[in-house]
Amino acid sequence: MRITLKQLAVFVAVARHSTVTRAAQELNLTQSAASMALSDFERQLDCLLFDRIGKRLQLNDLGRKLLPQAINTVAHANELEDLARGHGDKVGSLKIGASLTIGNYSMPPLIAAFMRQHPQCQLSLDIANTSHIIAALEHFELDVGFIEGFCHAPNLEVIPWQQDELVVFAAPSHPLAQKEQLNEADFANAEWILREAGSGTREIFDNAVIGRLPHLNVLLELGHTEAIQRVVASGLGIGCASRLSLTEALASNTLTLLPTPFWNLTRQFFILIHRQKYRTYGLEQFISHCVST
DNA sequence: ATATTGACCGGAAACGTATC
DNA sequence: GATACGTTTCCGGTCAATAT
């Protein structure tokens, strides 16, 4: 007997959930049927793909090697079925991941426009920091990712996307906001409210000021841009964030920009896709929609 | 709580035979 | 040779018991 698509689907689902029970729920099988399909699959291949650690199944080295092929084979089969049913040119479900600035400010209008073109598609958007998005793509938990930081993972294809600009801001009442002209020395003793290490925004900021500010006084690290804006608007410290995120705060005059022409705070957004990811019709359509927008 | 295993069941495929 | 029909075999499922 040869390996079956069902066994591949069970393998992929167990790899995703690390438990047979959850995998079975996802595939509408009983737990024992999923358990048997997985053990049959391992028997066919004459090797184990998971380490059994207590009640959990942890993908081993060989399992990790086979997983991309298994995911792609299942995706191929699904697309073939769609084609046979006349849905080959339809967008199915897509799992999109985006880092915080992109996810909160760039993605919503893009997704809305795409869904107007493809009303039957099912999109999900995970918003997390850059390192989280990269990890999720590497584990095939996302179909495509959009990040604002750098990616050094060799198994991910990195496609340059939009340009963005970080800006430094403060409350209008802040002493630095009162000055006519600002130079680099004015920021030497500033108290900063910044995103956490690991975020794309923080990486760009650190690269821009490293070696230029003798002492960086980070008063507070927060995981959300809006939280940073609220803290800064209350008069505590100064912040740095994407210009995209500040539109409303600048319009309502709750925050004001502090010009920093002496720092290079421009940055590139990137699209990430796993090199071994099978690109379905829907995925290709979404990427070209984003690139052309 | 969850994974594995054995017993059992139902449906589909495979096979053998009869008929045209 | 093609088709119809009955029987057997196999596969994949559930349920229940057991192991971890």
mmCIF file of C-alpha atoms (C1' of nucleotides) in Angstrom:
data_model
loop_
_atom_site.group_PDB
_atom_site.id
_atom_site.type_symbol
_atom_site.label_atom_id
_atom_site.label_comp_id
_atom_site.label_asym_id
_atom_site.label_seq_id
_atom_site.Cartn_x
_atom_site.Cartn_y
_atom_site.Cartn_z
ATOM 1 C CA MET A 1 0.000 0.000 0.000
ATOM 2 C CA ARG A 2 1.215 3.537 -0.798
ATOM 3 C CA ILE A 3 0.957 6.567 1.457
ATOM 4 C CA THR A 4 -2.357 8.388 1.121
ATOM 5 C CA LEU A 5 -3.401 12.026 1.005
ATOM 6 C CA LYS A 6 -5.356 11.483 4.199
ATOM 7 C CA GLN A 7 -2.189 10.328 5.960
ATOM 8 C CA LEU A 8 -0.376 13.414 4.675
ATOM 9 C CA ALA A 9 -3.189 15.668 5.884
ATOM 10 C CA VAL A 10 -3.067 14.022 9.325
ATOM 11 C CA PHE A 11 0.719 14.387 9.431
ATOM 12 C CA VAL A 12 0.436 18.097 8.579
ATOM 13 C CA ALA A 13 -2.342 18.682 11.107
ATOM 14 C CA VAL A 14 -0.516 16.861 13.925
ATOM 15 C CA ALA A 15 2.655 18.815 13.108
ATOM 16 C CA ARG A 16 0.635 22.032 13.335
ATOM 17 C CA HIS A 17 -1.119 21.255 16.623
ATOM 18 C CA SER A 18 1.372 18.896 18.317
ATOM 19 C CA THR A 19 -1.570 16.785 19.499
ATOM 20 C CA VAL A 20 -3.508 14.078 17.693
ATOM 21 C CA THR A 21 -6.777 15.180 19.317
ATOM 22 C CA ARG A 22 -6.645 18.719 17.871
ATOM 23 C CA ALA A 23 -5.519 17.408 14.487
ATOM 24 C CA ALA A 24 -8.486 15.012 14.472
ATOM 25 C CA GLN A 25 -10.898 17.851 15.306
ATOM 26 C CA GLU A 26 -9.506 19.921 12.435
ATOM 27 C CA LEU A 27 -9.980 17.031 9.989
ATOM 28 C CA ASN A 28 -13.377 15.904 11.328
ATOM 29 C CA LEU A 29 -12.033 12.498 12.375
ATOM 30 C CA THR A 30 -12.097 10.704 15.667
ATOM 31 C CA GLN A 31 -8.917 10.895 17.663
ATOM 32 C CA SER A 32 -8.199 7.198 17.163
ATOM 33 C CA ALA A 33 -8.647 7.404 13.375
ATOM 34 C CA ALA A 34 -6.109 10.239 13.260
ATOM 35 C CA SER A 35 -3.753 8.325 15.535
ATOM 36 C CA MET A 36 -3.963 5.262 13.281
ATOM 37 C CA ALA A 37 -3.491 7.293 10.092
ATOM 38 C CA LEU A 38 -0.351 8.823 11.569
ATOM 39 C CA SER A 39 1.077 5.500 12.752
ATOM 40 C CA ASP A 40 0.227 3.910 9.366
ATOM 41 C CA PHE A 41 2.053 6.772 7.669
ATOM 42 C CA GLU A 42 5.129 6.272 9.854
ATOM 43 C CA ARG A 43 4.944 2.521 9.230
ATOM 44 C CA GLN A 44 4.789 3.039 5.446
ATOM 45 C CA LEU A 45 7.880 5.231 5.605
ATOM 46 C CA ASP A 46 9.495 2.897 8.132
ATOM 47 C CA CYS A 47 10.560 5.786 10.346
ATOM 48 C CA LEU A 48 9.233 7.994 13.124
ATOM 49 C CA LEU A 49 8.388 11.617 12.323
ATOM 50 C CA PHE A 50 7.552 12.724 15.866
ATOM 51 C CA ASP A 51 9.199 12.416 19.252
ATOM 52 C CA ARG A 52 6.579 11.308 21.763
ATOM 53 C CA ILE A 53 7.160 13.538 24.791
ATOM 54 C CA GLY A 54 4.558 12.582 27.371
ATOM 55 C CA LYS A 55 1.234 13.355 25.761
ATOM 56 C CA ARG A 56 2.625 15.654 23.103
ATOM 57 C CA LEU A 57 4.043 14.798 19.697
ATOM 58 C CA GLN A 58 7.014 16.947 18.792
ATOM 59 C CA LEU A 59 8.181 16.991 15.182
ATOM 60 C CA ASN A 60 11.675 15.449 14.909
ATOM 61 C CA ASP A 61 14.418 16.309 12.378
ATOM 62 C CA LEU A 62 13.097 14.007 9.685
ATOM 63 C CA GLY A 63 9.535 15.221 10.269
ATOM 64 C CA ARG A 64 10.702 18.800 9.831
ATOM 65 C CA LYS A 65 12.388 17.846 6.540
ATOM 66 C CA LEU A 66 9.271 16.163 5.181
ATOM 67 C CA LEU A 67 6.736 18.721 6.394
ATOM 68 C CA PRO A 68 7.141 21.323 3.584
ATOM 69 C CA GLN A 69 6.665 18.636 0.908
ATOM 70 C CA ALA A 70 3.643 17.263 2.752
ATOM 71 C CA ILE A 71 2.066 20.725 3.065
ATOM 72 C CA ASN A 72 2.667 21.396 -0.617
ATOM 73 C CA THR A 73 1.284 18.014 -1.681
ATOM 74 C CA VAL A 74 -1.911 18.601 0.315
ATOM 75 C CA ALA A 75 -2.183 22.118 -1.156
ATOM 76 C CA HIS A 76 -1.678 20.711 -4.688
ATOM 77 C CA ALA A 77 -4.422 18.162 -4.091
ATOM 78 C CA ASN A 78 -6.807 20.801 -2.742
ATOM 79 C CA GLU A 79 -6.151 23.008 -5.737
ATOM 80 C CA LEU A 80 -6.701 20.079 -8.098
ATOM 81 C CA GLU A 81 -10.057 19.403 -6.427
ATOM 82 C CA ASP A 82 -10.996 23.080 -6.706
ATOM 83 C CA LEU A 83 -10.036 23.019 -10.380
ATOM 84 C CA ALA A 84 -12.216 19.957 -10.995
ATOM 85 C CA ARG A 85 -15.156 21.641 -9.236
ATOM 86 C CA GLY A 86 -14.729 24.782 -11.321
ATOM 87 C CA HIS A 87 -13.221 26.855 -8.500
ATOM 88 C CA GLY A 88 -9.676 26.837 -9.871
ATOM 89 C CA ASP A 89 -9.721 30.567 -10.453
ATOM 90 C CA LYS A 90 -11.198 31.371 -7.031
ATOM 91 C CA VAL A 91 -9.331 32.540 -3.959
ATOM 92 C CA GLY A 92 -9.847 30.168 -1.034
ATOM 93 C CA SER A 93 -8.541 30.870 2.448
ATOM 94 C CA LEU A 94 -5.320 32.735 3.122
ATOM 95 C CA LYS A 95 -3.454 33.178 6.376
ATOM 96 C CA ILE A 96 -1.676 36.521 6.393
ATOM 97 C CA GLY A 97 0.730 37.745 9.034
ATOM 98 C CA ALA A 98 1.881 41.314 9.468
ATOM 99 C CA SER A 99 4.028 43.182 11.925
ATOM 100 C CA LEU A 100 2.249 45.797 14.019
ATOM 101 C CA THR A 101 2.542 48.966 11.935
ATOM 102 C CA ILE A 102 1.713 47.216 8.668
ATOM 103 C CA GLY A 103 -1.016 45.118 10.248
ATOM 104 C CA ASN A 104 -2.727 48.058 11.901
ATOM 105 C CA TYR A 105 -2.315 50.732 9.236
ATOM 106 C CA SER A 106 -1.387 49.323 5.788
ATOM 107 C CA MET A 107 -3.170 45.978 5.713
ATOM 108 C CA PRO A 108 -6.806 46.871 6.523
ATOM 109 C CA PRO A 109 -7.425 48.955 3.348
ATOM 110 C CA LEU A 110 -5.462 46.449 1.233
ATOM 111 C CA ILE A 111 -7.468 43.513 2.564
ATOM 112 C CA ALA A 112 -10.754 45.379 2.173
ATOM 113 C CA ALA A 113 -9.973 46.149 -1.483
ATOM 114 C CA PHE A 114 -8.930 42.544 -2.124
ATOM 115 C CA MET A 115 -12.107 41.200 -0.519
ATOM 116 C CA ARG A 116 -14.220 43.469 -2.704
ATOM 117 C CA GLN A 117 -12.544 41.868 -5.742
ATOM 118 C CA HIS A 118 -12.858 38.335 -4.296
ATOM 119 C CA PRO A 119 -15.944 38.388 -2.058
ATOM 120 C CA GLN A 120 -15.918 34.629 -1.421
ATOM 121 C CA CYS A 121 -12.339 34.510 -0.107
ATOM 122 C CA GLN A 122 -11.554 33.870 3.553
ATOM 123 C CA LEU A 123 -8.645 35.902 4.899
ATOM 124 C CA SER A 124 -7.217 35.890 8.376
ATOM 125 C CA LEU A 125 -4.720 38.479 9.586
ATOM 126 C CA ASP A 126 -2.326 37.781 12.458
ATOM 127 C CA ILE A 127 -0.670 40.887 13.823
ATOM 128 C CA ALA A 128 2.526 40.307 15.797
ATOM 129 C CA ASN A 129 6.078 41.595 15.916
ATOM 130 C CA THR A 130 8.571 40.867 13.148
ATOM 131 C CA SER A 131 10.373 37.981 14.845
ATOM 132 C CA HIS A 132 7.051 36.276 15.594
ATOM 133 C CA ILE A 133 5.916 36.616 11.965
ATOM 134 C CA ILE A 134 9.197 35.130 10.720
ATOM 135 C CA ALA A 135 8.893 32.171 13.100
ATOM 136 C CA ALA A 136 5.285 31.531 12.036
ATOM 137 C CA LEU A 137 6.264 31.563 8.347
ATOM 138 C CA GLU A 138 9.133 29.167 8.998
ATOM 139 C CA HIS A 139 6.665 26.760 10.642
ATOM 140 C CA PHE A 140 4.185 27.137 7.742
ATOM 141 C CA GLU A 141 1.599 28.610 10.100
ATOM 142 C CA LEU A 142 1.161 31.564 7.735
ATOM 143 C CA ASP A 143 0.908 31.721 3.938
ATOM 144 C CA VAL A 144 2.520 35.123 3.568
ATOM 145 C CA GLY A 145 4.038 37.696 5.895
ATOM 146 C CA PHE A 146 4.600 41.455 5.798
ATOM 147 C CA ILE A 147 7.312 42.882 8.003
ATOM 148 C CA GLU A 148 8.938 46.204 8.706
ATOM 149 C CA GLY A 149 12.252 44.838 9.982
ATOM 150 C CA PHE A 150 15.032 42.797 8.464
ATOM 151 C CA CYS A 151 14.777 39.080 7.836
ATOM 152 C CA HIS A 152 17.873 36.894 7.784
ATOM 153 C CA ALA A 153 16.105 33.512 7.597
ATOM 154 C CA PRO A 154 17.603 31.686 4.582
ATOM 155 C CA ASN A 155 14.465 29.616 3.947
ATOM 156 C CA LEU A 156 12.276 32.698 3.440
ATOM 157 C CA GLU A 157 12.107 34.682 0.205
ATOM 158 C CA VAL A 158 12.264 38.404 0.948
ATOM 159 C CA ILE A 159 10.536 40.725 -1.527
ATOM 160 C CA PRO A 160 11.036 44.494 -1.012
ATOM 161 C CA TRP A 161 7.638 46.208 -0.784
ATOM 162 C CA GLN A 162 6.746 49.731 0.315
ATOM 163 C CA GLN A 163 8.945 52.480 1.766
ATOM 164 C CA ASP A 164 8.128 53.816 5.218
ATOM 165 C CA GLU A 165 9.482 56.603 7.397
ATOM 166 C CA LEU A 166 9.860 56.642 11.167
ATOM 167 C CA VAL A 167 9.365 59.962 12.888
ATOM 168 C CA VAL A 168 10.208 61.221 16.361
ATOM 169 C CA PHE A 169 7.350 62.836 18.245
ATOM 170 C CA ALA A 170 6.434 64.454 21.542
ATOM 171 C CA ALA A 171 3.527 66.134 23.272
ATOM 172 C CA PRO A 172 3.162 69.795 22.144
ATOM 173 C CA SER A 173 3.970 70.812 25.734
ATOM 174 C CA HIS A 174 7.271 68.872 25.809
ATOM 175 C CA PRO A 175 10.394 71.107 26.142
ATOM 176 C CA LEU A 176 11.864 69.757 22.879
ATOM 177 C CA ALA A 177 8.636 70.657 21.062
ATOM 178 C CA GLN A 178 9.066 74.273 22.197
ATOM 179 C CA LYS A 179 12.488 74.719 20.555
ATOM 180 C CA GLU A 180 12.733 76.488 17.202
ATOM 181 C CA GLN A 181 15.597 74.394 15.886
ATOM 182 C CA LEU A 182 16.668 70.943 17.058
ATOM 183 C CA ASN A 183 20.089 69.366 16.699
ATOM 184 C CA GLU A 184 21.373 65.925 17.638
ATOM 185 C CA ALA A 185 22.706 67.103 21.019
ATOM 186 C CA ASP A 186 19.167 68.106 22.050
ATOM 187 C CA PHE A 187 18.273 64.387 22.147
ATOM 188 C CA ALA A 188 21.265 63.364 24.286
ATOM 189 C CA ASN A 189 19.333 63.501 27.553
ATOM 190 C CA ALA A 190 15.880 62.733 26.210
ATOM 191 C CA GLU A 191 13.766 60.054 27.854
ATOM 192 C CA TRP A 192 12.512 57.632 25.219
ATOM 193 C CA ILE A 193 9.322 55.594 25.074
ATOM 194 C CA LEU A 194 10.027 52.895 22.477
ATOM 195 C CA ARG A 195 8.826 49.605 21.040
ATOM 196 C CA GLU A 196 10.357 46.446 22.483
ATOM 197 C CA ALA A 197 13.520 44.795 21.134
ATOM 198 C CA GLY A 198 12.615 42.334 18.374
ATOM 199 C CA SER A 199 10.197 44.724 16.712
ATOM 200 C CA GLY A 200 11.075 46.116 13.279
ATOM 201 C CA THR A 201 10.491 49.688 14.441
ATOM 202 C CA ARG A 202 12.977 49.318 17.285
ATOM 203 C CA GLU A 203 15.577 47.726 15.035
ATOM 204 C CA ILE A 204 15.480 50.659 12.587
ATOM 205 C CA PHE A 205 15.587 53.179 15.428
ATOM 206 C CA ASP A 206 18.551 51.477 17.132
ATOM 207 C CA ASN A 207 20.463 51.277 13.839
ATOM 208 C CA ALA A 208 19.838 54.976 13.165
ATOM 209 C CA VAL A 209 21.004 56.316 16.539
ATOM 210 C CA ILE A 210 23.656 53.763 17.465
ATOM 211 C CA GLY A 211 26.972 55.530 17.912
ATOM 212 C CA ARG A 212 25.296 58.923 17.478
ATOM 213 C CA LEU A 213 23.650 59.218 20.876
ATOM 214 C CA PRO A 214 26.232 58.633 23.627
ATOM 215 C CA HIS A 215 23.616 57.361 26.034
ATOM 216 C CA LEU A 216 20.148 56.150 25.078
ATOM 217 C CA ASN A 217 17.794 56.621 28.007
ATOM 218 C CA VAL A 218 14.890 54.241 27.398
ATOM 219 C CA LEU A 219 12.302 55.069 30.034
ATOM 220 C CA LEU A 220 9.684 52.575 28.885
ATOM 221 C CA GLU A 221 9.327 49.791 26.305
ATOM 222 C CA LEU A 222 5.805 49.024 25.096
ATOM 223 C CA GLY A 223 4.473 46.455 22.658
ATOM 224 C CA HIS A 224 1.911 48.722 21.010
ATOM 225 C CA THR A 225 2.417 51.912 19.030
ATOM 226 C CA GLU A 226 -0.841 53.398 20.268
ATOM 227 C CA ALA A 227 0.185 52.854 23.886
ATOM 228 C CA ILE A 228 3.452 54.666 23.179
ATOM 229 C CA GLN A 229 1.536 57.556 21.608
ATOM 230 C CA ARG A 230 -0.770 57.837 24.643
ATOM 231 C CA VAL A 231 2.126 57.826 27.103
ATOM 232 C CA VAL A 232 3.995 60.457 25.066
ATOM 233 C CA ALA A 233 0.826 62.537 24.625
ATOM 234 C CA SER A 234 0.508 62.615 28.419
ATOM 235 C CA GLY A 235 3.836 64.466 28.500
ATOM 236 C CA LEU A 236 6.122 61.598 29.495
ATOM 237 C CA GLY A 237 9.199 61.303 27.240
ATOM 238 C CA ILE A 238 9.409 61.242 23.461
ATOM 239 C CA GLY A 239 8.653 58.439 21.055
ATOM 240 C CA CYS A 240 9.509 57.101 17.647
ATOM 241 C CA ALA A 241 7.042 55.373 15.325
ATOM 242 C CA SER A 242 5.937 55.076 11.741
ATOM 243 C CA ARG A 243 4.489 58.217 10.194
ATOM 244 C CA LEU A 244 1.599 56.000 9.088
ATOM 245 C CA SER A 245 0.508 55.531 12.698
ATOM 246 C CA LEU A 246 0.513 59.235 13.585
ATOM 247 C CA THR A 247 -1.981 60.661 11.087
ATOM 248 C CA GLU A 248 -4.814 61.115 13.585
ATOM 249 C CA ALA A 249 -2.659 62.264 16.513
ATOM 250 C CA LEU A 250 -0.974 64.922 14.365
ATOM 251 C CA ALA A 251 -4.286 66.096 12.920
ATOM 252 C CA SER A 252 -5.802 66.482 16.385
ATOM 253 C CA ASN A 253 -2.610 68.151 17.659
ATOM 254 C CA THR A 254 -2.219 65.708 20.576
ATOM 255 C CA LEU A 255 1.301 64.991 19.305
ATOM 256 C CA THR A 256 3.827 67.014 17.340
ATOM 257 C CA LEU A 257 6.779 65.982 15.199
ATOM 258 C CA LEU A 258 10.378 66.632 16.255
ATOM 259 C CA PRO A 259 12.399 66.982 13.020
ATOM 260 C CA THR A 260 15.435 64.665 12.916
ATOM 261 C CA PRO A 261 17.036 65.205 9.463
ATOM 262 C CA PHE A 262 20.401 64.077 10.901
ATOM 263 C CA TRP A 263 19.139 60.483 11.356
ATOM 264 C CA ASN A 264 18.198 58.097 8.601
ATOM 265 C CA LEU A 265 14.848 56.733 9.774
ATOM 266 C CA THR A 266 13.527 55.565 6.421
ATOM 267 C CA ARG A 267 12.890 51.906 6.095
ATOM 268 C CA GLN A 268 11.651 49.292 3.698
ATOM 269 C CA PHE A 269 8.652 47.030 4.207
ATOM 270 C CA PHE A 270 9.097 43.460 2.986
ATOM 271 C CA ILE A 271 6.886 40.620 1.841
ATOM 272 C CA LEU A 272 8.017 37.202 3.095
ATOM 273 C CA ILE A 273 7.134 33.790 1.688
ATOM 274 C CA HIS A 274 8.619 30.422 2.563
ATOM 275 C CA ARG A 275 10.759 29.253 -0.373
ATOM 276 C CA GLN A 276 9.174 25.792 -0.216
ATOM 277 C CA LYS A 277 5.632 27.123 0.047
ATOM 278 C CA TYR A 278 3.362 26.070 -2.787
ATOM 279 C CA ARG A 279 1.841 29.252 -4.206
ATOM 280 C CA THR A 280 -1.826 28.689 -4.802
ATOM 281 C CA TYR A 281 -3.832 30.826 -7.197
ATOM 282 C CA GLY A 282 -5.190 32.800 -4.236
ATOM 283 C CA LEU A 283 -1.743 33.445 -2.783
ATOM 284 C CA GLU A 284 -0.395 34.635 -6.147
ATOM 285 C CA GLN A 285 -3.411 36.931 -6.562
ATOM 286 C CA PHE A 286 -3.000 38.446 -3.102
ATOM 287 C CA ILE A 287 0.720 39.078 -3.544
ATOM 288 C CA SER A 288 0.256 40.736 -6.927
ATOM 289 C CA HIS A 289 -2.597 42.816 -5.457
ATOM 290 C CA CYS A 290 -0.260 44.055 -2.697
ATOM 291 C CA VAL A 291 2.666 44.690 -5.041
ATOM 292 C CA SER A 292 0.523 46.674 -7.474
ATOM 293 C CA THR A 293 -1.102 48.811 -4.755
ATOM 294 C "C1'" DA B 1 -6.251 14.393 29.669
ATOM 295 C "C1'" DT B 2 -4.491 12.271 25.817
ATOM 296 C "C1'" DA B 3 -2.379 8.475 22.980
ATOM 297 C "C1'" DT B 4 -2.506 3.743 21.644
ATOM 298 C "C1'" DT B 5 -4.511 -0.619 20.748
ATOM 299 C "C1'" DG B 6 -7.877 -4.262 19.719
ATOM 300 C "C1'" DA B 7 -12.480 -5.602 18.321
ATOM 301 C "C1'" DC B 8 -15.803 -4.779 15.334
ATOM 302 C "C1'" DC B 9 -18.514 -2.725 11.380
ATOM 303 C "C1'" DG B 10 -19.691 -0.839 6.799
ATOM 304 C "C1'" DG B 11 -18.523 0.378 2.224
ATOM 305 C "C1'" DA B 12 -15.826 -0.134 -1.762
ATOM 306 C "C1'" DA B 13 -12.842 -2.738 -4.535
ATOM 307 C "C1'" DA B 14 -11.473 -7.101 -6.273
ATOM 308 C "C1'" DC B 15 -12.610 -11.417 -7.836
ATOM 309 C "C1'" DG B 16 -15.143 -15.377 -9.792
ATOM 310 C "C1'" DT B 17 -18.909 -17.022 -12.328
ATOM 311 C "C1'" DA B 18 -22.986 -16.960 -15.278
ATOM 312 C "C1'" DT B 19 -25.361 -14.973 -19.017
ATOM 313 C "C1'" DC B 20 -25.987 -12.603 -23.280
ATOM 314 C "C1'" DG C 1 -15.812 -9.535 -25.007
ATOM 315 C "C1'" DA C 2 -19.110 -7.028 -22.208
ATOM 316 C "C1'" DT C 3 -22.160 -6.974 -18.554
ATOM 317 C "C1'" DA C 4 -24.558 -8.442 -14.309
ATOM 318 C "C1'" DC C 5 -24.470 -10.411 -9.970
ATOM 319 C "C1'" DG C 6 -22.914 -12.705 -5.704
ATOM 320 C "C1'" DT C 7 -19.025 -13.429 -2.621
ATOM 321 C "C1'" DT C 8 -14.701 -12.280 -0.524
ATOM 322 C "C1'" DT C 9 -11.185 -9.183 0.899
ATOM 323 C "C1'" DC C 10 -9.392 -4.954 2.325
ATOM 324 C "C1'" DC C 11 -9.410 -0.418 4.139
ATOM 325 C "C1'" DG C 12 -10.699 3.029 7.074
ATOM 326 C "C1'" DG C 13 -13.829 4.279 10.342
ATOM 327 C "C1'" DT C 14 -15.918 4.077 15.434
ATOM 328 C "C1'" DC C 15 -16.140 2.428 20.088
ATOM 329 C "C1'" DA C 16 -14.261 0.872 24.258
ATOM 330 C "C1'" DA C 17 -10.481 -0.515 27.051
ATOM 331 C "C1'" DT C 18 -5.944 0.351 28.415
ATOM 332 C "C1'" DA C 19 -1.542 2.770 28.844
ATOM 333 C "C1'" DT C 20 1.037 6.916 29.688
#
